PDB file of C-alpha atoms and ligand atoms in Angstrom:
ATOM      1  CA  UNK A  16      -5.126   5.918   7.418  1.00 55.00           C
ATOM      2  CA  UNK A  17      -5.873   5.645   3.978  1.00 74.00           C
ATOM      3  CA  UNK A  18      -3.198   6.932   2.006  1.00 83.00           C
ATOM      4  CA  UNK A  19      -2.590   7.405  -1.745  1.00 86.00           C
ATOM      5  CA  UNK A  20      -0.591   4.507  -2.167  1.00 90.00           C
ATOM      6  CA  UNK A  21      -2.850   2.131  -0.193  1.00 90.00           C
ATOM      7  CA  UNK A  22      -5.967   3.198  -1.941  1.00 91.00           C
ATOM      8  CA  UNK A  23      -4.212   2.875  -5.275  1.00 90.00           C
ATOM      9  CA  UNK A  24      -3.471  -0.577  -4.183  1.00 93.00           C
ATOM     10  CA  UNK A  25      -6.920  -1.543  -2.985  1.00 94.00           C
ATOM     11  CA  UNK A  26      -7.929  -0.318  -6.344  1.00 94.00           C
ATOM     12  CA  UNK A  27      -6.194  -1.092  -9.103  1.00 93.00           C
ATOM     13  CA  UNK A  28      -8.944  -0.723 -11.941  1.00 91.00           C
ATOM     14  CA  UNK A  29     -11.765   1.288 -12.105  1.00 88.00           C
ATOM     15  CA  UNK A  30     -13.893  -1.941 -12.300  1.00 91.00           C
ATOM     16  CA  UNK A  31     -12.507  -2.680  -8.482  1.00 94.00           C
ATOM     17  CA  UNK A  32     -13.438   0.818  -7.664  1.00 95.00           C
ATOM     18  CA  UNK A  33     -17.374   0.345  -8.888  1.00 94.00           C
ATOM     19  CA  UNK A  34     -17.143  -3.158  -7.402  1.00 94.00           C
ATOM     20  CA  UNK A  35     -16.614  -1.395  -3.606  1.00 96.00           C
ATOM     21  CA  UNK A  36     -18.972   1.590  -4.162  1.00 96.00           C
ATOM     22  CA  UNK A  37     -21.779  -0.766  -4.901  1.00 96.00           C
ATOM     23  CA  UNK A  38     -20.976  -2.669  -2.143  1.00 95.00           C
ATOM     24  CA  UNK A  39     -20.996   0.133   0.290  1.00 95.00           C
ATOM     25  CA  UNK A  40     -24.196   1.570  -1.502  1.00 95.00           C
ATOM     26  CA  UNK A  41     -25.989  -1.987  -1.534  1.00 95.00           C
ATOM     27  CA  UNK A  42     -24.759  -4.113   1.000  1.00 94.00           C
ATOM     28  CA  UNK A  43     -27.768  -6.404   0.538  1.00 94.00           C
ATOM     29  CA  UNK A  44     -27.494  -6.347  -3.245  1.00 93.00           C
ATOM     30  CA  UNK A  45     -28.289  -4.565  -5.731  1.00 94.00           C
ATOM     31  CA  UNK A  46     -31.609  -1.746  -5.344  1.00 94.00           C
ATOM     32  CA  UNK A  47     -33.204   0.032  -8.384  1.00 94.00           C
ATOM     33  CA  UNK A  48     -32.804   3.741  -7.645  1.00 92.00           C
ATOM     34  CA  UNK A  49     -35.896   4.851  -9.665  1.00 92.00           C
ATOM     35  CA  UNK A  50     -38.447   2.289  -8.364  1.00 94.00           C
ATOM     36  CA  UNK A  51     -36.701   0.847  -5.362  1.00 92.00           C
ATOM     37  CA  UNK A  52     -37.155  -2.907  -6.835  1.00 94.00           C
ATOM     38  CA  UNK A  53     -34.137  -5.490  -5.893  1.00 93.00           C
ATOM     39  CA  UNK A  54     -35.363  -7.903  -8.748  1.00 92.00           C
ATOM     40  CA  UNK A  55     -32.170  -6.727 -10.949  1.00 91.00           C
ATOM     41  CA  UNK A  56     -29.337  -8.044 -12.840  1.00 91.00           C
ATOM     42  CA  UNK A  57     -26.178  -7.438 -14.654  1.00 88.00           C
ATOM     43  CA  UNK A  58     -26.568  -5.401 -18.327  1.00 82.00           C
ATOM     44  CA  UNK A  59     -26.169  -7.583 -20.548  1.00 74.00           C
ATOM     45  CA  UNK A  60     -24.545  -5.121 -22.878  1.00 75.00           C
ATOM     46  CA  UNK A  61     -20.967  -4.863 -23.733  1.00 71.00           C
ATOM     47  CA  UNK A  62     -19.034  -2.046 -22.286  1.00 71.00           C
ATOM     48  CA  UNK A  63     -21.565  -1.493 -19.731  1.00 74.00           C
ATOM     49  CA  UNK A  64     -20.200  -3.561 -16.806  1.00 77.00           C
ATOM     50  CA  UNK A  65     -21.123  -1.016 -14.541  1.00 85.00           C
ATOM     51  CA  UNK A  66     -24.523  -0.737 -15.484  1.00 91.00           C
ATOM     52  CA  UNK A  67     -27.495  -2.580 -13.759  1.00 94.00           C
ATOM     53  CA  UNK A  68     -30.968  -3.454 -15.597  1.00 93.00           C
ATOM     54  CA  UNK A  69     -34.237  -3.488 -13.227  1.00 95.00           C
ATOM     55  CA  UNK A  70     -36.797  -6.096 -13.849  1.00 94.00           C
ATOM     56  CA  UNK A  71     -39.734  -4.065 -12.415  1.00 95.00           C
ATOM     57  CA  UNK A  72     -39.594  -0.629 -14.062  1.00 95.00           C
ATOM     58  CA  UNK A  73     -37.247  -2.010 -17.013  1.00 93.00           C
ATOM     59  CA  UNK A  74     -34.935   1.006 -16.625  1.00 94.00           C
ATOM     60  CA  UNK A  75     -31.204   0.437 -16.335  1.00 92.00           C
ATOM     61  CA  UNK A  76     -28.855   2.328 -14.088  1.00 94.00           C
ATOM     62  CA  UNK A  77     -25.279   2.067 -11.891  1.00 93.00           C
ATOM     63  CA  UNK A  78     -23.711   2.716  -8.506  1.00 94.00           C
ATOM     64  CA  UNK A  79     -23.097   6.354  -8.993  1.00 94.00           C
ATOM     65  CA  UNK A  80     -26.706   7.271  -9.781  1.00 92.00           C
ATOM     66  CA  UNK A  81     -27.958  10.092  -7.350  1.00 91.00           C
ATOM     67  CA  UNK A  82     -24.316  10.403  -5.690  1.00 94.00           C
ATOM     68  CA  UNK A  83     -21.912  12.753  -6.035  1.00 95.00           C
ATOM     69  CA  UNK A  84     -19.849  10.699  -8.757  1.00 95.00           C
ATOM     70  CA  UNK A  85     -22.979  10.538 -10.988  1.00 92.00           C
ATOM     71  CA  UNK A  86     -22.567  12.089 -14.677  1.00 89.00           C
ATOM     72  CA  UNK A  87     -18.906  12.604 -14.540  1.00 90.00           C
ATOM     73  CA  UNK A  88     -16.690  11.643 -17.110  1.00 91.00           C
ATOM     74  CA  UNK A  89     -13.997  11.105 -14.474  1.00 94.00           C
ATOM     75  CA  UNK A  90     -13.724   7.131 -13.625  1.00 91.00           C
ATOM     76  CA  UNK A  91     -14.445   6.152  -9.459  1.00 94.00           C
ATOM     77  CA  UNK A  92     -10.310   5.148  -8.715  1.00 94.00           C
ATOM     78  CA  UNK A  93      -9.712   8.555  -9.618  1.00 95.00           C
ATOM     79  CA  UNK A  94     -12.543  10.067  -7.373  1.00 96.00           C
ATOM     80  CA  UNK A  95     -11.144   7.554  -4.453  1.00 96.00           C
ATOM     81  CA  UNK A  96      -7.730   8.679  -5.142  1.00 95.00           C
ATOM     82  CA  UNK A  97      -8.604  12.577  -4.853  1.00 96.00           C
ATOM     83  CA  UNK A  98     -10.899  11.990  -1.883  1.00 95.00           C
ATOM     84  CA  UNK A  99      -7.639  10.365  -0.241  1.00 93.00           C
ATOM     85  CA  UNK A 100      -5.534  13.422  -1.318  1.00 93.00           C
ATOM     86  CA  UNK A 101      -8.004  15.479   0.172  1.00 93.00           C
ATOM     87  CA  UNK A 102      -8.645  13.879   3.521  1.00 90.00           C
ATOM     88  CA  UNK A 103      -4.705  13.643   4.352  1.00 88.00           C
ATOM     89  CA  UNK A 104      -3.970  17.178   3.276  1.00 87.00           C
ATOM     90  CA  UNK A 105      -3.659  18.520   6.841  1.00 81.00           C
ATOM     91  CA  UNK A 106      -3.497  22.250   6.316  1.00 82.00           C
ATOM     92  CA  UNK A 107      -5.933  22.164   2.699  1.00 85.00           C
ATOM     93  CA  UNK A 108      -4.943  20.744  -1.002  1.00 91.00           C
ATOM     94  CA  UNK A 109      -5.160  23.395  -3.995  1.00 92.00           C
ATOM     95  CA  UNK A 110      -6.954  22.241  -6.706  1.00 94.00           C
ATOM     96  CA  UNK A 111      -3.712  22.977  -9.004  1.00 94.00           C
ATOM     97  CA  UNK A 112      -1.553  20.396  -6.871  1.00 93.00           C
ATOM     98  CA  UNK A 113      -4.544  17.948  -6.965  1.00 95.00           C
ATOM     99  CA  UNK A 114      -4.253  18.029 -10.859  1.00 96.00           C
ATOM    100  CA  UNK A 115      -0.450  17.584 -11.001  1.00 96.00           C
ATOM    101  CA  UNK A 116      -0.828  14.215  -8.541  1.00 93.00           C
ATOM    102  CA  UNK A 117      -3.517  12.701 -10.533  1.00 94.00           C
ATOM    103  CA  UNK A 118      -2.563  14.289 -13.940  1.00 95.00           C
ATOM    104  CA  UNK A 119      -5.626  15.436 -14.847  1.00 96.00           C
ATOM    105  CA  UNK A 120      -6.933  19.202 -15.509  1.00 97.00           C
ATOM    106  CA  UNK A 121      -7.158  21.639 -13.026  1.00 95.00           C
ATOM    107  CA  UNK A 122     -10.860  23.123 -13.934  1.00 96.00           C
ATOM    108  CA  UNK A 123     -12.356  19.101 -13.690  1.00 97.00           C
ATOM    109  CA  UNK A 124     -10.538  18.338 -10.368  1.00 97.00           C
ATOM    110  CA  UNK A 125     -11.656  21.736  -9.193  1.00 95.00           C
ATOM    111  CA  UNK A 126     -15.279  20.726  -9.982  1.00 95.00           C
ATOM    112  CA  UNK A 127     -14.733  17.271  -8.163  1.00 97.00           C
ATOM    113  CA  UNK A 128     -13.311  18.803  -4.849  1.00 96.00           C
ATOM    114  CA  UNK A 129     -16.266  21.160  -4.666  1.00 95.00           C
ATOM    115  CA  UNK A 130     -18.836  18.251  -5.217  1.00 96.00           C
ATOM    116  CA  UNK A 131     -16.821  16.266  -2.134  1.00 96.00           C
ATOM    117  CA  UNK A 132     -17.216  19.119  -0.285  1.00 95.00           C
ATOM    118  CA  UNK A 133     -20.437  19.480  -0.641  1.00 94.00           C
ATOM    119  CA  UNK A 134     -21.043  15.662   0.457  1.00 95.00           C
ATOM    120  CA  UNK A 135     -18.844  16.049   3.724  1.00 94.00           C
ATOM    121  CA  UNK A 136     -22.273  17.405   5.724  1.00 92.00           C
ATOM    122  CA  UNK A 137     -22.100  17.561   9.494  1.00 89.00           C
ATOM    123  CA  UNK A 138     -23.161  14.477  11.677  1.00 87.00           C
ATOM    124  CA  UNK A 139     -25.805  16.716  13.315  1.00 90.00           C
ATOM    125  CA  UNK A 140     -24.962  15.529  16.714  1.00 95.00           C
ATOM    126  CA  UNK A 141     -25.211  18.768  18.882  1.00 97.00           C
ATOM    127  CA  UNK A 142     -22.091  19.433  20.842  1.00 97.00           C
ATOM    128  CA  UNK A 143     -21.565  18.908  24.599  1.00 96.00           C
ATOM    129  CA  UNK A 144     -19.160  19.408  27.623  1.00 94.00           C
ATOM    130  CA  UNK A 145     -16.769  22.196  27.633  1.00 94.00           C
ATOM    131  CA  UNK A 146     -17.985  24.536  24.459  1.00 96.00           C
ATOM    132  CA  UNK A 147     -16.034  27.296  23.038  1.00 96.00           C
ATOM    133  CA  UNK A 148     -18.301  29.678  21.030  1.00 97.00           C
ATOM    134  CA  UNK A 149     -16.363  32.452  18.715  1.00 96.00           C
ATOM    135  CA  UNK A 150     -17.143  34.399  15.385  1.00 95.00           C
ATOM    136  CA  UNK A 151     -14.549  35.005  12.924  1.00 95.00           C
ATOM    137  CA  UNK A 152     -14.122  37.291   9.724  1.00 93.00           C
ATOM    138  CA  UNK A 153     -13.058  35.071   7.022  1.00 91.00           C
ATOM    139  CA  UNK A 154     -12.339  35.256   2.948  1.00 81.00           C
ATOM    140  CA  UNK A 155     -12.215  37.854   0.744  1.00 68.00           C
ATOM    141  CA  UNK A 156      -9.397  39.537  -1.192  1.00 59.00           C
ATOM    142  CA  UNK A 157      -6.177  40.846   0.335  1.00 53.00           C
ATOM    143  CA  UNK A 158      -5.903  44.268   0.776  1.00 51.00           C
ATOM    144  CA  UNK A 159      -4.219  46.277  -1.778  1.00 49.00           C
ATOM    145  CA  UNK A 160      -1.053  47.959   0.118  1.00 48.00           C
ATOM    146  CA  UNK A 161      -0.209  51.922  -0.452  1.00 49.00           C
ATOM    147  CA  UNK A 162       0.863  54.516   1.622  1.00 45.00           C
ATOM    148  CA  UNK A 163      -2.753  55.340   3.053  1.00 47.00           C
ATOM    149  CA  UNK A 164      -3.201  51.765   4.298  1.00 44.00           C
ATOM    150  CA  UNK A 165      -0.164  52.231   6.224  1.00 43.00           C
ATOM    151  CA  UNK A 166      -1.096  55.236   7.978  1.00 43.00           C
ATOM    152  CA  UNK A 167      -4.871  53.920   8.480  1.00 46.00           C
ATOM    153  CA  UNK A 168      -5.134  50.768  10.550  1.00 46.00           C
ATOM    154  CA  UNK A 169      -7.124  47.823   8.281  1.00 47.00           C
ATOM    155  CA  UNK A 170     -10.247  46.927   9.313  1.00 49.00           C
ATOM    156  CA  UNK A 171     -10.335  44.041  11.287  1.00 49.00           C
ATOM    157  CA  UNK A 172     -12.835  41.482  13.090  1.00 55.00           C
ATOM    158  CA  UNK A 173     -16.251  43.080  13.608  1.00 54.00           C
ATOM    159  CA  UNK A 174     -16.952  46.126  10.950  1.00 55.00           C
ATOM    160  CA  UNK A 175     -14.925  44.449   7.855  1.00 66.00           C
ATOM    161  CA  UNK A 176     -16.057  43.485   4.314  1.00 73.00           C
ATOM    162  CA  UNK A 177     -14.978  40.186   5.215  1.00 87.00           C
ATOM    163  CA  UNK A 178     -17.604  37.258   5.821  1.00 91.00           C
ATOM    164  CA  UNK A 179     -18.638  36.471   9.074  1.00 93.00           C
ATOM    165  CA  UNK A 180     -18.604  33.178  10.771  1.00 96.00           C
ATOM    166  CA  UNK A 181     -19.848  31.732  13.951  1.00 97.00           C
ATOM    167  CA  UNK A 182     -18.148  28.766  15.207  1.00 97.00           C
ATOM    168  CA  UNK A 183     -18.718  26.699  18.306  1.00 98.00           C
ATOM    169  CA  UNK A 184     -15.884  23.482  19.363  1.00 97.00           C
ATOM    170  CA  UNK A 185     -15.578  21.370  22.223  1.00 96.00           C
ATOM    171  CA  UNK A 186     -12.797  21.206  23.836  1.00 93.00           C
ATOM    172  CA  UNK A 187     -10.613  18.341  22.611  1.00 89.00           C
ATOM    173  CA  UNK A 188     -13.818  17.224  20.188  1.00 92.00           C
ATOM    174  CA  UNK A 189     -16.275  18.271  17.447  1.00 95.00           C
ATOM    175  CA  UNK A 190     -16.208  21.895  15.543  1.00 97.00           C
ATOM    176  CA  UNK A 191     -19.493  23.341  14.072  1.00 98.00           C
ATOM    177  CA  UNK A 192     -19.513  26.513  11.521  1.00 97.00           C
ATOM    178  CA  UNK A 193     -22.478  28.630  10.212  1.00 96.00           C
ATOM    179  CA  UNK A 194     -21.498  31.477   7.839  1.00 95.00           C
ATOM    180  CA  UNK A 195     -23.825  34.414   8.518  1.00 95.00           C
ATOM    181  CA  UNK A 196     -24.848  37.725   7.081  1.00 92.00           C
ATOM    182  CA  UNK A 197     -23.497  40.713   8.689  1.00 89.00           C
ATOM    183  CA  UNK A 198     -26.554  41.829   9.755  1.00 90.00           C
ATOM    184  CA  UNK A 199     -27.040  38.613  11.517  1.00 92.00           C
ATOM    185  CA  UNK A 200     -24.587  39.156  14.593  1.00 92.00           C
ATOM    186  CA  UNK A 201     -27.298  40.690  17.250  1.00 95.00           C
ATOM    187  CA  UNK A 202     -28.249  38.377  20.273  1.00 96.00           C
ATOM    188  CA  UNK A 203     -31.106  36.877  18.686  1.00 97.00           C
ATOM    189  CA  UNK A 204     -28.949  35.528  16.240  1.00 96.00           C
ATOM    190  CA  UNK A 205     -26.303  34.045  18.807  1.00 97.00           C
ATOM    191  CA  UNK A 206     -29.220  32.507  20.580  1.00 97.00           C
ATOM    192  CA  UNK A 207     -30.368  31.095  17.894  1.00 97.00           C
ATOM    193  CA  UNK A 208     -27.082  29.652  16.369  1.00 98.00           C
ATOM    194  CA  UNK A 209     -26.158  28.763  20.060  1.00 97.00           C
ATOM    195  CA  UNK A 210     -29.282  26.550  20.480  1.00 97.00           C
ATOM    196  CA  UNK A 211     -28.779  25.023  16.949  1.00 97.00           C
ATOM    197  CA  UNK A 212     -24.913  23.860  17.492  1.00 98.00           C
ATOM    198  CA  UNK A 213     -25.097  23.177  21.435  1.00 98.00           C
ATOM    199  CA  UNK A 214     -26.889  20.644  23.958  1.00 97.00           C
ATOM    200  CA  UNK A 215     -27.616  23.308  26.292  1.00 95.00           C
ATOM    201  CA  UNK A 216     -28.265  21.687  29.456  1.00 95.00           C
ATOM    202  CA  UNK A 217     -25.012  19.002  28.674  1.00 95.00           C
ATOM    203  CA  UNK A 218     -22.590  22.496  28.089  1.00 95.00           C
ATOM    204  CA  UNK A 219     -20.782  24.870  29.656  1.00 94.00           C
ATOM    205  CA  UNK A 220     -20.286  27.522  27.213  1.00 95.00           C
ATOM    206  CA  UNK A 221     -16.832  29.744  26.687  1.00 94.00           C
ATOM    207  CA  UNK A 222     -17.149  33.450  24.705  1.00 95.00           C
ATOM    208  CA  UNK A 223     -15.577  36.738  24.233  1.00 93.00           C
ATOM    209  CA  UNK A 224     -16.888  39.466  25.551  1.00 92.00           C
ATOM    210  CA  UNK A 225     -18.771  40.580  22.359  1.00 93.00           C
ATOM    211  CA  UNK A 226     -22.591  41.644  23.369  1.00 93.00           C
ATOM    212  CA  UNK A 227     -24.377  39.557  20.862  1.00 95.00           C
ATOM    213  CA  UNK A 228     -23.565  36.432  23.563  1.00 95.00           C
ATOM    214  CA  UNK A 229     -25.014  38.693  26.252  1.00 95.00           C
ATOM    215  CA  UNK A 230     -28.154  36.549  26.664  1.00 96.00           C
ATOM    216  CA  UNK A 231     -26.960  33.238  26.328  1.00 96.00           C
ATOM    217  CA  UNK A 232     -26.576  32.675  30.103  1.00 94.00           C
ATOM    218  CA  UNK A 233     -30.579  32.704  29.793  1.00 95.00           C
ATOM    219  CA  UNK A 234     -30.436  28.903  28.501  1.00 95.00           C
ATOM    220  CA  UNK A 235     -27.262  27.555  28.980  1.00 94.00           C
ATOM    221  CA  UNK A 236     -23.855  27.934  31.763  1.00 92.00           C
ATOM    222  CA  UNK A 237     -21.989  30.649  29.820  1.00 93.00           C
ATOM    223  CA  UNK A 238     -18.533  32.009  30.856  1.00 92.00           C
ATOM    224  CA  UNK A 239     -17.118  35.289  29.448  1.00 91.00           C
ATOM    225  CA  UNK A 240     -13.400  35.803  28.988  1.00 87.00           C
ATOM    226  CA  UNK A 241     -12.471  39.603  28.880  1.00 82.00           C
ATOM    227  CA  UNK A 242      -9.485  39.605  26.310  1.00 77.00           C
ATOM    228  CA  UNK A 243      -8.721  43.185  27.282  1.00 74.00           C
ATOM    229  CA  UNK A 244      -7.850  41.986  30.643  1.00 72.00           C
ATOM    230  CA  UNK A 245      -6.788  38.242  30.077  1.00 74.00           C
ATOM    231  CA  UNK A 246      -6.477  35.425  27.523  1.00 76.00           C
ATOM    232  CA  UNK A 247      -6.793  32.541  30.068  1.00 78.00           C
ATOM    233  CA  UNK A 248      -8.433  33.179  33.369  1.00 79.00           C
ATOM    234  CA  UNK A 249      -9.027  30.929  36.120  1.00 77.00           C
ATOM    235  CA  UNK A 250     -12.120  31.367  38.101  1.00 77.00           C
ATOM    236  CA  UNK A 251     -14.019  29.464  40.856  1.00 74.00           C
ATOM    237  CA  UNK A 252     -14.762  26.591  38.587  1.00 75.00           C
ATOM    238  CA  UNK A 253     -11.585  26.051  36.615  1.00 78.00           C
ATOM    239  CA  UNK A 254     -10.500  23.283  39.240  1.00 77.00           C
ATOM    240  CA  UNK A 255     -13.222  21.191  37.825  1.00 78.00           C
ATOM    241  CA  UNK A 256     -13.576  22.673  34.290  1.00 80.00           C
ATOM    242  CA  UNK A 257     -10.464  24.018  33.293  1.00 82.00           C
ATOM    243  CA  UNK A 258      -9.580  28.136  32.584  1.00 84.00           C
ATOM    244  CA  UNK A 259     -11.915  29.882  31.235  1.00 84.00           C
ATOM    245  CA  UNK A 260     -10.265  30.488  27.378  1.00 88.00           C
ATOM    246  CA  UNK A 261     -11.387  30.474  23.869  1.00 92.00           C
ATOM    247  CA  UNK A 262      -8.032  28.866  22.695  1.00 92.00           C
ATOM    248  CA  UNK A 263      -9.761  25.784  21.093  1.00 94.00           C
ATOM    249  CA  UNK A 264     -12.014  27.690  18.484  1.00 96.00           C
ATOM    250  CA  UNK A 265      -9.216  30.446  17.762  1.00 95.00           C
ATOM    251  CA  UNK A 266      -6.751  27.641  16.974  1.00 95.00           C
ATOM    252  CA  UNK A 267      -9.623  26.475  15.008  1.00 96.00           C
ATOM    253  CA  UNK A 268      -9.841  29.896  13.089  1.00 96.00           C
ATOM    254  CA  UNK A 269      -5.744  29.743  12.105  1.00 95.00           C
ATOM    255  CA  UNK A 270      -6.088  26.391  10.926  1.00 94.00           C
ATOM    256  CA  UNK A 271      -9.156  27.680   8.320  1.00 94.00           C
ATOM    257  CA  UNK A 272      -7.308  31.256   7.736  1.00 92.00           C
ATOM    258  CA  UNK A 273      -4.044  29.427   6.853  1.00 91.00           C
ATOM    259  CA  UNK A 274      -5.913  26.984   4.403  1.00 91.00           C
ATOM    260  CA  UNK A 275      -7.840  30.017   2.887  1.00 89.00           C
ATOM    261  CA  UNK A 276      -4.603  31.890   2.064  1.00 85.00           C
ATOM    262  CA  UNK A 277      -2.339  29.156   1.620  1.00 82.00           C
ATOM    263  CA  UNK A 278      -4.114  26.753  -0.641  1.00 80.00           C
ATOM    264  CA  UNK A 279      -7.602  27.630  -1.356  1.00 79.00           C
ATOM    265  CA  UNK A 280      -6.217  31.432  -2.513  1.00 76.00           C
ATOM    266  CA  UNK A 281      -8.612  33.964  -1.698  1.00 72.00           C
ATOM    267  CA  UNK A 282     -12.196  32.338  -1.352  1.00 83.00           C
ATOM    268  CA  UNK A 283     -15.492  34.469  -2.031  1.00 84.00           C
ATOM    269  CA  UNK A 284     -18.543  34.505  -0.095  1.00 87.00           C
ATOM    270  CA  UNK A 285     -20.046  31.778  -2.391  1.00 88.00           C
ATOM    271  CA  UNK A 286     -17.617  28.957  -1.903  1.00 91.00           C
ATOM    272  CA  UNK A 287     -16.559  29.511   1.864  1.00 93.00           C
ATOM    273  CA  UNK A 288     -19.451  27.444   3.173  1.00 94.00           C
ATOM    274  CA  UNK A 289     -17.992  24.384   1.010  1.00 94.00           C
ATOM    275  CA  UNK A 290     -14.619  24.991   2.468  1.00 94.00           C
ATOM    276  CA  UNK A 291     -15.761  25.211   5.889  1.00 95.00           C
ATOM    277  CA  UNK A 292     -17.066  22.021   5.390  1.00 95.00           C
ATOM    278  CA  UNK A 293     -14.002  20.800   4.503  1.00 94.00           C
ATOM    279  CA  UNK A 294     -11.923  21.785   7.080  1.00 94.00           C
ATOM    280  CA  UNK A 295     -14.974  21.151   9.597  1.00 95.00           C
ATOM    281  CA  UNK A 296     -15.019  17.524   8.387  1.00 94.00           C
ATOM    282  CA  UNK A 297     -11.163  16.942   8.650  1.00 92.00           C
ATOM    283  CA  UNK A 298     -11.114  18.727  11.908  1.00 93.00           C
ATOM    284  CA  UNK A 299     -13.322  16.317  13.436  1.00 92.00           C
ATOM    285  CA  UNK A 300     -11.733  13.585  12.020  1.00 86.00           C
ATOM    286  CA  UNK A 301      -8.117  13.850  13.643  1.00 73.00           C
ATOM    287  CA  UNK A 302      -8.949  11.835  16.640  1.00 65.00           C
ATOM    288  CA  UNK A 303     -10.795   9.022  14.641  1.00 65.00           C
ATOM    289  CA  UNK A 304      -9.124   7.116  11.817  1.00 66.00           C
ATOM    290  CA  UNK A 305      -9.375   8.721   8.331  1.00 71.00           C
ATOM    291  CA  UNK A 306     -11.543   6.631   6.137  1.00 85.00           C
ATOM    292  CA  UNK A 307     -12.583   6.604   2.962  1.00 91.00           C
ATOM    293  CA  UNK A 308     -15.830   4.658   3.226  1.00 91.00           C
ATOM    294  CA  UNK A 309     -16.948   7.346   5.814  1.00 91.00           C
ATOM    295  CA  UNK A 310     -16.822   9.870   2.774  1.00 94.00           C
ATOM    296  CA  UNK A 311     -18.434   7.089   0.485  1.00 95.00           C
ATOM    297  CA  UNK A 312     -21.296   6.952   2.885  1.00 93.00           C
ATOM    298  CA  UNK A 313     -21.296  10.579   2.560  1.00 94.00           C
ATOM    299  CA  UNK A 314     -21.041  10.663  -1.372  1.00 94.00           C
ATOM    300  CA  UNK A 315     -23.814   8.344  -1.951  1.00 92.00           C
ATOM    301  CA  UNK A 316     -26.535  10.249  -0.185  1.00 85.00           C
ATOM    302  CA  UNK A 317     -28.685  11.732  -2.539  1.00 61.00           C
ATOM    303  CA  UNK A 318     -27.668  15.109  -3.385  1.00 54.00           C
ATOM    304  CA  UNK A 319     -29.779  18.031  -3.206  1.00 49.00           C
ATOM    305  CA  UNK A 320     -29.004  19.917  -6.217  1.00 38.00           C
TER     306      UNK A 320
HETATM  307 ZN1   ZN B  12     -36.710   0.052 -11.240  1.00 54.56          ZN
END
């Protein structure tokens, strides 16, 4: 666990936070991000304590160049504290709350949180074992309540104006998600997403009866739960592989929906992938320890755009 107070004790000053980022980024000593040279020295000028001078290309640099912390006027200590707040907030953390906790402006914190989310990429390893695949419709504004709405059932699931997201999860393991367009829910699309997410020969995959999943059995072992009949089924494989259900992925969707409504306040399609990254990252950590350095290793990778 990396609690707020622990971060505060470990990094009492911005200099100590900078020294830590240098250690994480350059375990074998500073390396010039412009030319790759290792012949470097501390910048000689006063007030430039976090900067280095490259002897090869003669440019100066700091450990934040090319990271999510680059060109930020906020010192690294506060960045570390914000990362800790985000990792520890099981139900998600609103930028308003974080701004109060860190005594900063909400707009500044909001953009910092988006930079952190953008860094929380998936480890790229395929899911394997007992895997559940499902889709959810997320985001969008809450519907206005009026009399007409009370008469007509509000659109739910497939066919709403919300954003479709396809997800897969290992029972007791990791989750992956992908935001798609409304017209990207065909059998071809589901096949492609399953191949992107799941190690087919090493998995037993359960979905509901949605027709988009009808061809999965061409390349992986596929069980279907018919939700109009039951939510959990015990078939002939249940003794070895557990009953057929999609409760795990539905549990993840419930976490996402609660966070989107409760903390993130109705996320638009533009930002939904960032929130999904954060929520998936935190879900995938829940068995491991919450670790600042894990996020720092992602944060120092060169960012694309
Ligand atoms: Zn250089």
